[in-house]
PDB file of C-alpha atoms in Angstrom:
ATOM      1  CA  MET L 271     188.948  51.422  91.103  1.00 34.00           C
ATOM      2  CA  LYS L 272     185.683  52.431  92.831  1.00 35.00           C
ATOM      3  CA  SER L 273     182.847  52.263  91.002  1.00 37.00           C
ATOM      4  CA  ALA L 274     180.409  54.942  89.223  1.00 38.00           C
ATOM      5  CA  ALA L 275     177.754  54.013  91.547  1.00 40.00           C
ATOM      6  CA  LEU L 276     180.223  54.834  94.739  1.00 33.00           C
ATOM      7  CA  ALA L 277     181.752  57.548  93.156  1.00 38.00           C
ATOM      8  CA  ALA L 278     178.572  59.635  92.499  1.00 39.00           C
ATOM      9  CA  ALA L 279     176.910  58.455  96.002  1.00 39.00           C
ATOM     10  CA  ALA L 280     180.050  60.407  97.702  1.00 37.00           C
ATOM     11  CA  ILE L 281     179.167  63.721  96.601  1.00 37.00           C
ATOM     12  CA  THR L 282     176.798  66.067  98.313  1.00 36.00           C
ATOM     13  CA  ALA L 283     173.460  66.959  96.356  1.00 35.00           C
ATOM     14  CA  GLY L 284     173.092  70.608  95.905  1.00 36.00           C
ATOM     15  CA  PRO L 285     169.782  72.745  96.659  1.00 36.00           C
ATOM     16  CA  VAL L 286     166.786  72.355  93.839  1.00 36.00           C
ATOM     17  CA  VAL L 287     166.123  74.858  92.416  1.00 36.00           C
ATOM     18  CA  HIS L 288     162.453  76.354  90.903  1.00 32.00           C
ATOM     19  CA  ALA L 289     162.856  79.487  89.227  1.00 34.00           C
ATOM     20  CA  LYS L 290     160.960  79.488  85.834  1.00 40.00           C
ATOM     21  CA  GLN L 291     160.548  75.660  86.461  1.00 36.00           C
ATOM     22  CA  ASN L 292     157.958  74.875  83.580  1.00 36.00           C
ATOM     23  CA  THR L 293     160.181  76.071  81.107  1.00 55.00           C
ATOM     24  CA  PHE L 294     162.846  73.378  81.522  1.00 66.00           C
ATOM     25  CA  ASN L 295     160.801  70.909  79.411  1.00 63.00           C
ATOM     26  CA  PRO L 296     160.745  71.107  75.720  1.00 65.00           C
ATOM     27  CA  ALA L 297     157.607  71.505  74.140  1.00 59.00           C
ATOM     28  CA  PRO L 298     156.062  68.307  73.470  1.00 55.00           C
ATOM     29  CA  ALA L 299     154.874  67.592  70.245  1.00 49.00           C
ATOM     30  CA  MET L 300     152.024  68.784  68.744  1.00 45.00           C
ATOM     31  CA  GLY L 301     150.376  69.249  65.413  1.00 41.00           C
ATOM     32  CA  PRO L 302     150.133  67.388  62.056  1.00 44.00           C
ATOM     33  CA  GLU L 303     154.069  66.548  61.658  1.00 56.00           C
ATOM     34  CA  ASN L 304     153.917  63.233  60.288  1.00 57.00           C
ATOM     35  CA  ASP L 305     151.092  62.270  63.937  1.00 84.00           C
ATOM     36  CA  LEU L 306     154.228  61.287  65.834  1.00 95.00           C
ATOM     37  CA  PHE L 307     154.702  60.984  69.443  1.00 96.00           C
ATOM     38  CA  PHE L 308     157.872  63.394  69.124  1.00 97.00           C
ATOM     39  CA  LYS L 309     159.116  66.257  67.035  1.00 97.00           C
ATOM     40  CA  ILE L 310     162.214  65.732  64.674  1.00 98.00           C
ATOM     41  CA  SER L 311     165.592  68.151  64.809  1.00 98.00           C
ATOM     42  CA  LEU L 312     168.148  68.090  62.750  1.00 98.00           C
ATOM     43  CA  ALA L 313     171.773  68.184  64.532  1.00 98.00           C
ATOM     44  CA  GLN L 314     174.112  70.833  63.361  1.00 98.00           C
ATOM     45  CA  TRP L 315     176.642  68.134  62.908  1.00 98.00           C
ATOM     46  CA  SER L 316     175.204  66.078  60.598  1.00 98.00           C
ATOM     47  CA  LEU L 317     176.431  68.839  58.142  1.00 98.00           C
ATOM     48  CA  ASN L 318     179.869  69.608  60.013  1.00 97.00           C
ATOM     49  CA  ALA L 319     181.954  69.221  56.683  1.00 96.00           C
ATOM     50  CA  LYS L 320     179.572  72.389  55.348  1.00 97.00           C
ATOM     51  CA  PHE L 321     180.578  74.759  57.514  1.00 97.00           C
ATOM     52  CA  ARG L 322     184.653  74.194  58.476  1.00 92.00           C
ATOM     53  CA  GLY L 323     187.939  73.688  56.057  1.00 87.00           C
ATOM     54  CA  ASN L 324     188.530  75.124  52.607  1.00 87.00           C
ATOM     55  CA  ASN L 325     185.715  73.683  51.002  1.00 86.00           C
ATOM     56  CA  LYS L 326     183.240  75.156  53.560  1.00 93.00           C
ATOM     57  CA  GLU L 327     179.528  75.933  51.619  1.00 95.00           C
ATOM     58  CA  MET L 328     177.959  77.462  54.061  1.00 96.00           C
ATOM     59  CA  GLU L 329     177.968  79.666  57.172  1.00 97.00           C
ATOM     60  CA  ASN L 330     175.870  78.952  60.880  1.00 98.00           C
ATOM     61  CA  VAL L 331     173.669  81.718  59.970  1.00 98.00           C
ATOM     62  CA  ASP L 332     172.501  79.150  56.887  1.00 98.00           C
ATOM     63  CA  PHE L 333     171.915  76.485  58.692  1.00 98.00           C
ATOM     64  CA  PRO L 334     167.980  76.837  60.079  1.00 98.00           C
ATOM     65  CA  ALA L 335     167.152  78.007  56.242  1.00 98.00           C
ATOM     66  CA  TYR L 336     169.062  74.941  54.880  1.00 98.00           C
ATOM     67  CA  ALA L 337     167.291  72.333  57.113  1.00 98.00           C
ATOM     68  CA  LYS L 338     163.645  74.057  56.395  1.00 98.00           C
ATOM     69  CA  ASP L 339     164.228  74.051  52.311  1.00 98.00           C
ATOM     70  CA  LYS L 340     166.708  70.974  51.997  1.00 98.00           C
ATOM     71  CA  PHE L 341     165.041  68.246  54.609  1.00 98.00           C
ATOM     72  CA  GLY L 342     161.598  69.868  55.330  1.00 97.00           C
ATOM     73  CA  ILE L 343     162.847  70.043  58.682  1.00 97.00           C
ATOM     74  CA  GLN L 344     161.455  73.101  60.957  1.00 97.00           C
ATOM     75  CA  ASN L 345     163.893  72.596  64.580  1.00 98.00           C
ATOM     76  CA  VAL L 346     167.370  72.741  64.401  1.00 98.00           C
ATOM     77  CA  GLU L 347     169.571  72.264  67.115  1.00 98.00           C
ATOM     78  CA  TYR L 348     173.359  73.959  66.704  1.00 98.00           C
ATOM     79  CA  VAL L 349     177.114  73.274  67.651  1.00 98.00           C
ATOM     80  CA  ASP L 350     178.544  76.419  69.043  1.00 98.00           C
ATOM     81  CA  GLN L 351     181.642  75.837  67.160  1.00 97.00           C
ATOM     82  CA  PHE L 352     180.505  77.191  64.008  1.00 98.00           C
ATOM     83  CA  PHE L 353     179.227  80.111  65.375  1.00 98.00           C
ATOM     84  CA  PRO L 354     181.797  83.430  64.629  1.00 96.00           C
ATOM     85  CA  SER L 355     180.766  84.009  68.261  1.00 95.00           C
ATOM     86  CA  ALA L 356     178.262  84.464  70.593  1.00 96.00           C
ATOM     87  CA  ASP L 357     178.235  88.353  70.281  1.00 96.00           C
ATOM     88  CA  LYS L 358     174.323  89.473  71.356  1.00 97.00           C
ATOM     89  CA  GLU L 359     174.370  91.274  67.935  1.00 97.00           C
ATOM     90  CA  TYR L 360     175.428  87.709  65.671  1.00 98.00           C
ATOM     91  CA  ILE L 361     172.474  86.329  68.127  1.00 98.00           C
ATOM     92  CA  LYS L 362     169.761  88.587  67.105  1.00 98.00           C
ATOM     93  CA  GLU L 363     170.850  88.396  63.911  1.00 97.00           C
ATOM     94  CA  LEU L 364     170.449  84.801  63.818  1.00 98.00           C
ATOM     95  CA  LEU L 365     167.252  84.599  65.506  1.00 98.00           C
ATOM     96  CA  LYS L 366     165.656  87.349  62.896  1.00 98.00           C
ATOM     97  CA  ARG L 367     166.504  84.453  60.255  1.00 97.00           C
ATOM     98  CA  THR L 368     164.581  81.897  61.720  1.00 98.00           C
ATOM     99  CA  ASP L 369     161.837  83.991  62.841  1.00 98.00           C
ATOM    100  CA  ASP L 370     161.512  85.006  59.349  1.00 98.00           C
ATOM    101  CA  ILE L 371     160.893  81.726  57.948  1.00 97.00           C
ATOM    102  CA  GLY L 372     159.437  79.943  60.920  1.00 97.00           C
ATOM    103  CA  VAL L 373     162.195  77.966  62.233  1.00 98.00           C
ATOM    104  CA  ARG L 374     162.642  77.054  65.539  1.00 98.00           C
ATOM    105  CA  ASN L 375     165.503  76.711  67.935  1.00 98.00           C
ATOM    106  CA  VAL L 376     166.414  73.912  69.836  1.00 98.00           C
ATOM    107  CA  LEU L 377     169.229  73.886  71.619  1.00 98.00           C
ATOM    108  CA  ILE L 378     173.275  74.709  71.212  1.00 98.00           C
ATOM    109  CA  MET L 379     175.834  71.767  71.999  1.00 98.00           C
ATOM    110  CA  ILE L 380     178.802  73.462  73.399  1.00 98.00           C
ATOM    111  CA  ASP L 381     182.325  71.424  72.299  1.00 97.00           C
ATOM    112  CA  THR L 382     184.472  74.595  72.543  1.00 97.00           C
ATOM    113  CA  ALA L 383     184.177  76.030  76.560  1.00 98.00           C
ATOM    114  CA  GLY L 384     186.643  73.811  78.354  1.00 96.00           C
ATOM    115  CA  ALA L 385     186.410  70.732  80.764  1.00 97.00           C
ATOM    116  CA  LEU L 386     183.491  70.684  83.421  1.00 98.00           C
ATOM    117  CA  GLY L 387     185.165  68.001  84.960  1.00 98.00           C
ATOM    118  CA  ASP L 388     188.775  69.712  85.303  1.00 98.00           C
ATOM    119  CA  LEU L 389     189.963  68.596  88.716  1.00 98.00           C
ATOM    120  CA  ASP L 390     192.483  71.928  88.273  1.00 98.00           C
ATOM    121  CA  GLU L 391     190.034  74.493  90.183  1.00 98.00           C
ATOM    122  CA  ALA L 392     191.124  77.333  88.470  1.00 98.00           C
ATOM    123  CA  LYS L 393     190.150  75.888  84.953  1.00 98.00           C
ATOM    124  CA  ARG L 394     187.198  73.652  86.249  1.00 98.00           C
ATOM    125  CA  VAL L 395     185.904  77.558  87.308  1.00 98.00           C
ATOM    126  CA  ALA L 396     187.085  78.869  83.939  1.00 98.00           C
ATOM    127  CA  SER L 397     184.961  76.746  82.187  1.00 98.00           C
ATOM    128  CA  VAL L 398     181.623  76.844  83.871  1.00 98.00           C
ATOM    129  CA  GLU L 399     182.112  80.826  83.299  1.00 98.00           C
ATOM    130  CA  LYS L 400     182.940  80.120  79.498  1.00 98.00           C
ATOM    131  CA  HIS L 401     179.468  78.383  79.547  1.00 98.00           C
ATOM    132  CA  TYR L 402     177.252  81.574  80.327  1.00 98.00           C
ATOM    133  CA  GLN L 403     177.239  83.354  77.089  1.00 98.00           C
ATOM    134  CA  TRP L 404     176.268  80.275  76.055  1.00 98.00           C
ATOM    135  CA  VAL L 405     173.280  80.300  78.037  1.00 98.00           C
ATOM    136  CA  GLU L 406     172.411  83.574  77.616  1.00 98.00           C
ATOM    137  CA  ALA L 407     172.730  83.534  73.604  1.00 98.00           C
ATOM    138  CA  ALA L 408     170.668  79.953  74.271  1.00 98.00           C
ATOM    139  CA  GLU L 409     168.169  82.287  75.734  1.00 98.00           C
ATOM    140  CA  MET L 410     168.080  84.798  73.400  1.00 98.00           C
ATOM    141  CA  LEU L 411     167.358  82.240  70.632  1.00 98.00           C
ATOM    142  CA  GLY L 412     164.372  80.521  72.169  1.00 98.00           C
ATOM    143  CA  CYS L 413     166.454  77.177  72.954  1.00 98.00           C
ATOM    144  CA  HIS L 414     165.385  75.183  75.885  1.00 98.00           C
ATOM    145  CA  ALA L 415     168.958  74.119  76.784  1.00 98.00           C
ATOM    146  CA  ILE L 416     172.376  73.939  76.214  1.00 98.00           C
ATOM    147  CA  ARG L 417     174.225  70.575  75.578  1.00 98.00           C
ATOM    148  CA  VAL L 418     177.350  70.132  77.466  1.00 98.00           C
ATOM    149  CA  ASN L 419     180.065  67.560  78.045  1.00 97.00           C
ATOM    150  CA  ALA L 420     181.101  65.655  81.777  1.00 97.00           C
ATOM    151  CA  ARG L 421     184.827  65.523  80.700  1.00 95.00           C
ATOM    152  CA  GLY L 422     187.771  65.816  82.897  1.00 96.00           C
ATOM    153  CA  ARG L 423     191.197  63.793  83.645  1.00 96.00           C
ATOM    154  CA  GLY L 424     191.642  61.759  86.642  1.00 96.00           C
ATOM    155  CA  SER L 425     189.838  58.844  88.633  1.00 96.00           C
ATOM    156  CA  ASP L 426     185.696  58.443  88.092  1.00 96.00           C
ATOM    157  CA  LEU L 427     185.229  59.719  91.608  1.00 97.00           C
ATOM    158  CA  ASP L 428     186.826  62.632  91.206  1.00 98.00           C
ATOM    159  CA  VAL L 429     185.706  63.775  87.591  1.00 98.00           C
ATOM    160  CA  ALA L 430     182.101  63.189  89.168  1.00 98.00           C
ATOM    161  CA  HIS L 431     183.079  65.321  92.181  1.00 98.00           C
ATOM    162  CA  ALA L 432     184.315  67.982  89.629  1.00 98.00           C
ATOM    163  CA  THR L 433     181.763  67.562  87.213  1.00 98.00           C
ATOM    164  CA  THR L 434     178.916  68.046  90.200  1.00 98.00           C
ATOM    165  CA  LYS L 435     180.226  71.171  91.517  1.00 98.00           C
ATOM    166  CA  SER L 436     180.384  72.929  87.794  1.00 98.00           C
ATOM    167  CA  LEU L 437     176.731  71.809  86.758  1.00 98.00           C
ATOM    168  CA  ILE L 438     175.357  72.877  90.018  1.00 98.00           C
ATOM    169  CA  THR L 439     176.615  76.374  89.657  1.00 98.00           C
ATOM    170  CA  LEU L 440     176.110  76.148  86.003  1.00 98.00           C
ATOM    171  CA  CYS L 441     172.389  75.221  86.567  1.00 98.00           C
ATOM    172  CA  ARG L 442     171.902  78.062  89.410  1.00 98.00           C
ATOM    173  CA  PHE L 443     173.245  80.515  86.593  1.00 98.00           C
ATOM    174  CA  ALA L 444     170.906  79.122  83.213  1.00 98.00           C
ATOM    175  CA  ALA L 445     168.001  78.689  85.849  1.00 98.00           C
ATOM    176  CA  ASP L 446     167.665  82.801  85.898  1.00 98.00           C
ATOM    177  CA  TYR L 447     167.560  82.453  81.929  1.00 98.00           C
ATOM    178  CA  GLY L 448     164.882  79.516  81.656  1.00 98.00           C
ATOM    179  CA  ILE L 449     167.532  77.351  80.133  1.00 98.00           C
ATOM    180  CA  SER L 450     167.930  73.634  80.716  1.00 98.00           C
ATOM    181  CA  VAL L 451     171.948  72.187  81.067  1.00 98.00           C
ATOM    182  CA  ILE L 452     171.737  68.505  79.493  1.00 98.00           C
ATOM    183  CA  VAL L 453     175.234  66.131  79.594  1.00 98.00           C
ATOM    184  CA  GLU L 454     175.430  63.722  76.685  1.00 98.00           C
ATOM    185  CA  ASN L 455     177.094  60.119  76.792  1.00 97.00           C
ATOM    186  CA  HIS L 456     179.898  61.162  75.136  1.00 95.00           C
ATOM    187  CA  GLY L 457     182.699  59.126  75.558  1.00 91.00           C
ATOM    188  CA  GLY L 458     184.564  57.934  78.592  1.00 93.00           C
ATOM    189  CA  PRO L 459     182.553  57.684  82.223  1.00 96.00           C
ATOM    190  CA  SER L 460     180.012  59.355  80.525  1.00 96.00           C
ATOM    191  CA  SER L 461     179.480  56.965  78.432  1.00 96.00           C
ATOM    192  CA  ARG L 462     178.668  54.667  81.725  1.00 97.00           C
ATOM    193  CA  PRO L 463     174.969  55.388  82.158  1.00 98.00           C
ATOM    194  CA  PRO L 464     174.822  54.783  85.893  1.00 98.00           C
ATOM    195  CA  TRP L 465     177.606  57.053  86.255  1.00 98.00           C
ATOM    196  CA  LEU L 466     176.480  59.848  84.211  1.00 98.00           C
ATOM    197  CA  THR L 467     172.877  59.819  85.891  1.00 98.00           C
ATOM    198  CA  SER L 468     174.332  59.418  89.408  1.00 98.00           C
ATOM    199  CA  VAL L 469     176.259  63.029  88.329  1.00 98.00           C
ATOM    200  CA  ILE L 470     173.097  64.480  87.288  1.00 98.00           C
ATOM    201  CA  ARG L 471     170.884  62.867  90.275  1.00 98.00           C
ATOM    202  CA  ASN L 472     173.634  64.456  92.538  1.00 98.00           C
ATOM    203  CA  THR L 473     173.214  67.818  91.561  1.00 98.00           C
ATOM    204  CA  GLY L 474     169.889  68.570  92.692  1.00 97.00           C
ATOM    205  CA  MET L 475     168.772  70.384  89.878  1.00 98.00           C
ATOM    206  CA  ILE L 476     165.162  70.263  88.285  1.00 98.00           C
ATOM    207  CA  ASN L 477     166.913  71.615  85.192  1.00 98.00           C
ATOM    208  CA  CYS L 478     170.047  69.423  85.015  1.00 98.00           C
ATOM    209  CA  GLY L 479     168.929  66.169  82.639  1.00 98.00           C
ATOM    210  CA  VAL L 480     170.537  64.388  80.133  1.00 98.00           C
ATOM    211  CA  LEU L 481     170.813  64.115  76.186  1.00 98.00           C
ATOM    212  CA  PRO L 482     171.006  60.211  75.309  1.00 98.00           C
ATOM    213  CA  ASP L 483     172.787  59.423  72.429  1.00 98.00           C
ATOM    214  CA  PHE L 484     172.295  56.382  70.161  1.00 98.00           C
ATOM    215  CA  GLY L 485     175.794  56.063  69.003  1.00 95.00           C
ATOM    216  CA  ASN L 486     177.796  56.996  71.965  1.00 93.00           C
ATOM    217  CA  PHE L 487     177.976  54.149  74.667  1.00 95.00           C
ATOM    218  CA  ILE L 488     181.345  53.566  74.027  1.00 92.00           C
ATOM    219  CA  ILE L 489     183.775  54.289  77.301  1.00 90.00           C
ATOM    220  CA  ASP L 490     186.951  52.794  75.462  1.00 89.00           C
ATOM    221  CA  ARG L 491     187.310  53.286  71.585  1.00 87.00           C
ATOM    222  CA  ARG L 492     190.687  51.076  71.479  1.00 91.00           C
ATOM    223  CA  PRO L 493     189.588  47.748  69.945  1.00 90.00           C
ATOM    224  CA  GLY L 494     188.058  45.547  72.526  1.00 90.00           C
ATOM    225  CA  GLY L 495     187.581  48.112  74.703  1.00 91.00           C
ATOM    226  CA  GLU L 496     184.670  48.553  77.086  1.00 93.00           C
ATOM    227  CA  ARG L 497     181.225  49.297  75.436  1.00 93.00           C
ATOM    228  CA  TYR L 498     177.582  49.774  76.863  1.00 96.00           C
ATOM    229  CA  ASP L 499     174.654  48.092  75.740  1.00 97.00           C
ATOM    230  CA  LEU L 500     172.631  50.435  73.973  1.00 97.00           C
ATOM    231  CA  TYR L 501     169.054  49.089  74.607  1.00 98.00           C
ATOM    232  CA  GLN L 502     169.951  48.653  78.680  1.00 98.00           C
ATOM    233  CA  GLY L 503     172.118  52.376  78.361  1.00 98.00           C
ATOM    234  CA  LEU L 504     168.689  54.128  77.171  1.00 98.00           C
ATOM    235  CA  LYS L 505     166.381  52.971  79.755  1.00 98.00           C
ATOM    236  CA  GLU L 506     168.453  54.090  81.950  1.00 98.00           C
ATOM    237  CA  MET L 507     169.142  57.580  80.633  1.00 98.00           C
ATOM    238  CA  MET L 508     165.446  58.247  79.565  1.00 98.00           C
ATOM    239  CA  PRO L 509     164.084  59.013  83.048  1.00 98.00           C
ATOM    240  CA  LEU L 510     166.178  62.188  82.923  1.00 98.00           C
ATOM    241  CA  ALA L 511     166.239  62.897  79.265  1.00 98.00           C
ATOM    242  CA  LYS L 512     165.293  66.925  78.160  1.00 98.00           C
ATOM    243  CA  GLY L 513     165.692  65.443  74.206  1.00 98.00           C
ATOM    244  CA  VAL L 514     167.715  62.565  72.278  1.00 98.00           C
ATOM    245  CA  SER L 515     170.517  62.260  69.670  1.00 98.00           C
ATOM    246  CA  ALA L 516     169.474  59.900  66.862  1.00 98.00           C
ATOM    247  CA  LYS L 517     172.720  58.747  65.616  1.00 98.00           C
ATOM    248  CA  THR L 518     173.067  56.836  62.403  1.00 98.00           C
ATOM    249  CA  HIS L 519     175.926  55.553  60.534  1.00 98.00           C
ATOM    250  CA  ASN L 520     174.724  52.777  58.298  1.00 97.00           C
ATOM    251  CA  PHE L 521     171.891  51.709  56.476  1.00 98.00           C
ATOM    252  CA  ASP L 522     170.408  48.864  54.637  1.00 97.00           C
ATOM    253  CA  GLU L 523     168.772  48.409  51.353  1.00 97.00           C
ATOM    254  CA  GLU L 524     165.252  48.389  53.292  1.00 97.00           C
ATOM    255  CA  GLY L 525     166.614  52.051  55.212  1.00 98.00           C
ATOM    256  CA  ASN L 526     167.111  50.715  58.251  1.00 98.00           C
ATOM    257  CA  GLU L 527     170.082  51.356  60.641  1.00 98.00           C
ATOM    258  CA  VAL L 528     172.538  48.526  60.407  1.00 97.00           C
ATOM    259  CA  ASP L 529     173.814  48.469  64.265  1.00 96.00           C
ATOM    260  CA  LYS L 530     170.660  49.808  65.845  1.00 98.00           C
ATOM    261  CA  ASP L 531     167.028  48.520  66.250  1.00 98.00           C
ATOM    262  CA  PHE L 532     165.201  51.742  65.688  1.00 98.00           C
ATOM    263  CA  TYR L 533     161.751  50.303  66.252  1.00 98.00           C
ATOM    264  CA  ARG L 534     163.131  48.720  69.716  1.00 98.00           C
ATOM    265  CA  LEU L 535     164.726  52.152  70.521  1.00 98.00           C
ATOM    266  CA  LEU L 536     161.896  54.478  70.092  1.00 98.00           C
ATOM    267  CA  LYS L 537     159.799  52.268  72.085  1.00 98.00           C
ATOM    268  CA  ILE L 538     162.032  52.912  74.937  1.00 98.00           C
ATOM    269  CA  VAL L 539     161.788  56.129  74.080  1.00 98.00           C
ATOM    270  CA  LYS L 540     158.161  56.521  73.914  1.00 98.00           C
ATOM    271  CA  ASP L 541     157.502  53.880  76.972  1.00 98.00           C
ATOM    272  CA  ALA L 542     159.601  56.510  79.132  1.00 98.00           C
ATOM    273  CA  GLY L 543     157.120  59.596  78.265  1.00 97.00           C
ATOM    274  CA  PHE L 544     159.074  61.260  76.031  1.00 97.00           C
ATOM    275  CA  ARG L 545     157.534  63.923  73.772  1.00 96.00           C
ATOM    276  CA  GLY L 546     160.272  65.963  73.069  1.00 97.00           C
ATOM    277  CA  PHE L 547     162.516  66.824  70.134  1.00 98.00           C
ATOM    278  CA  ILE L 548     164.494  63.896  68.705  1.00 98.00           C
ATOM    279  CA  GLY L 549     167.561  65.538  67.064  1.00 98.00           C
ATOM    280  CA  ILE L 550     169.082  63.857  63.660  1.00 98.00           C
ATOM    281  CA  GLU L 551     172.996  63.328  63.814  1.00 98.00           C
ATOM    282  CA  TYR L 552     174.260  61.448  60.821  1.00 98.00           C
ATOM    283  CA  GLU L 553     177.868  60.505  61.572  1.00 97.00           C
ATOM    284  CA  GLY L 554     177.617  57.922  58.444  1.00 97.00           C
ATOM    285  CA  ARG L 555     180.455  57.490  55.456  1.00 95.00           C
ATOM    286  CA  GLU L 556     178.457  55.490  52.748  1.00 96.00           C
ATOM    287  CA  LEU L 557     176.052  57.910  52.243  1.00 98.00           C
ATOM    288  CA  SER L 558     176.836  62.004  51.984  1.00 97.00           C
ATOM    289  CA  GLN L 559     175.408  63.511  54.599  1.00 98.00           C
ATOM    290  CA  ASP L 560     172.563  65.181  52.968  1.00 98.00           C
ATOM    291  CA  GLU L 561     171.336  61.484  52.192  1.00 98.00           C
ATOM    292  CA  GLY L 562     171.907  60.688  55.525  1.00 98.00           C
ATOM    293  CA  VAL L 563     170.096  62.874  56.815  1.00 98.00           C
ATOM    294  CA  MET L 564     166.910  61.901  54.927  1.00 98.00           C
ATOM    295  CA  ALA L 565     167.923  58.601  55.322  1.00 98.00           C
ATOM    296  CA  THR L 566     167.557  59.102  58.853  1.00 98.00           C
ATOM    297  CA  LYS L 567     164.253  61.580  58.912  1.00 98.00           C
ATOM    298  CA  ASN L 568     162.344  58.743  56.917  1.00 97.00           C
ATOM    299  CA  LEU L 569     163.608  55.673  59.628  1.00 98.00           C
ATOM    300  CA  LEU L 570     162.342  58.182  62.351  1.00 98.00           C
ATOM    301  CA  ILE L 571     159.424  58.187  60.860  1.00 97.00           C
ATOM    302  CA  LYS L 572     159.022  54.666  59.851  1.00 97.00           C
ATOM    303  CA  ALA L 573     159.554  53.499  63.592  1.00 97.00           C
ATOM    304  CA  GLY L 574     157.698  56.219  65.168  1.00 97.00           C
ATOM    305  CA  LYS L 575     154.827  54.987  62.914  1.00 96.00           C
ATOM    306  CA  ALA L 576     155.379  51.559  63.855  1.00 96.00           C
ATOM    307  CA  VAL L 577     155.735  52.067  67.581  1.00 97.00           C
ATOM    308  CA  MET L 578     152.434  54.355  67.608  1.00 95.00           C
ATOM    309  CA  ALA L 579     150.719  51.483  65.303  1.00 93.00           C
ATOM    310  CA  GLU L 580     151.596  48.968  67.381  1.00 86.00           C
ATOM    311  CA  GLU L 581     150.461  49.940  70.635  1.00 78.00           C
ATOM    312  CA  GLU L 582     147.357  51.463  68.963  1.00 76.00           C
ATOM    313  CA  GLY L 583     146.441  47.763  68.163  1.00 72.00           C
ATOM    314  CA  GLU L 584     146.853  46.664  71.542  1.00 68.00           C
ATOM    315  CA  GLU L 585     144.495  49.263  73.503  1.00 64.00           C
ATOM    316  CA  ALA L 586     141.701  48.323  70.380  1.00 46.00           C
TER     317      ALA L 586
END
């Protein structure tokens, strides 16, 4: 099998787009929010059980207020499958609610619009076009990006080529709206950073980037399947990052993530010069979803302050 590097190198880069260039990066963290170098946002998936199934507790429009009132978080990241539609009137109502309570809409995660790396040309084009409505919704809501997936069935080379073509077209469309298109490491070859970063770079689009997820460096989820080193992977992805997803599962008695060194992770993030949003994405089972969100928020604050304190000590 050809390597991911060779696969990506075989793809012709698209033209660089400069439209609305200053809007393609999230606003830097400012103000008194815990004096951190980043802003904390909440990914809606952390509370997914509340938005689906027979025991659904709330509607999508309730999410921003819940994030603010329950967790003190005023920046939110949506998931498309929890929207009843992307209808403009619905989006206007959601925007009104967030404006009324002072919550910022950060991004929309798109999982239901098809595979951008589909090798069937008609299906691939249809997938790209299905993403357009979410670009428009993101712009209306004041988001800086939509998060998409690099998925497809076939060789790494073929999927890379198809995904790159899709991203070029989608990013050209999104450029006119001042929206970035960011790709998460989300299974398969996309969880192998050399493959994903090569695809992104080969688009040649300034509004194309990545959303590194702390928990998604698993290429093959079968027992003994391929995994990529979390810390090395994060270092490789951060130069292209326009957002970060702080995924957590289990915590010890001191509030640290059992399987991930958050101090080490946040130091990598800070050293890369990142100053945007880090989204909480709790997926554990030992704590309730509400408890997991708070545990993750507390850990981000603790680890973030520790990173900053150490660097201040070195400069003193």
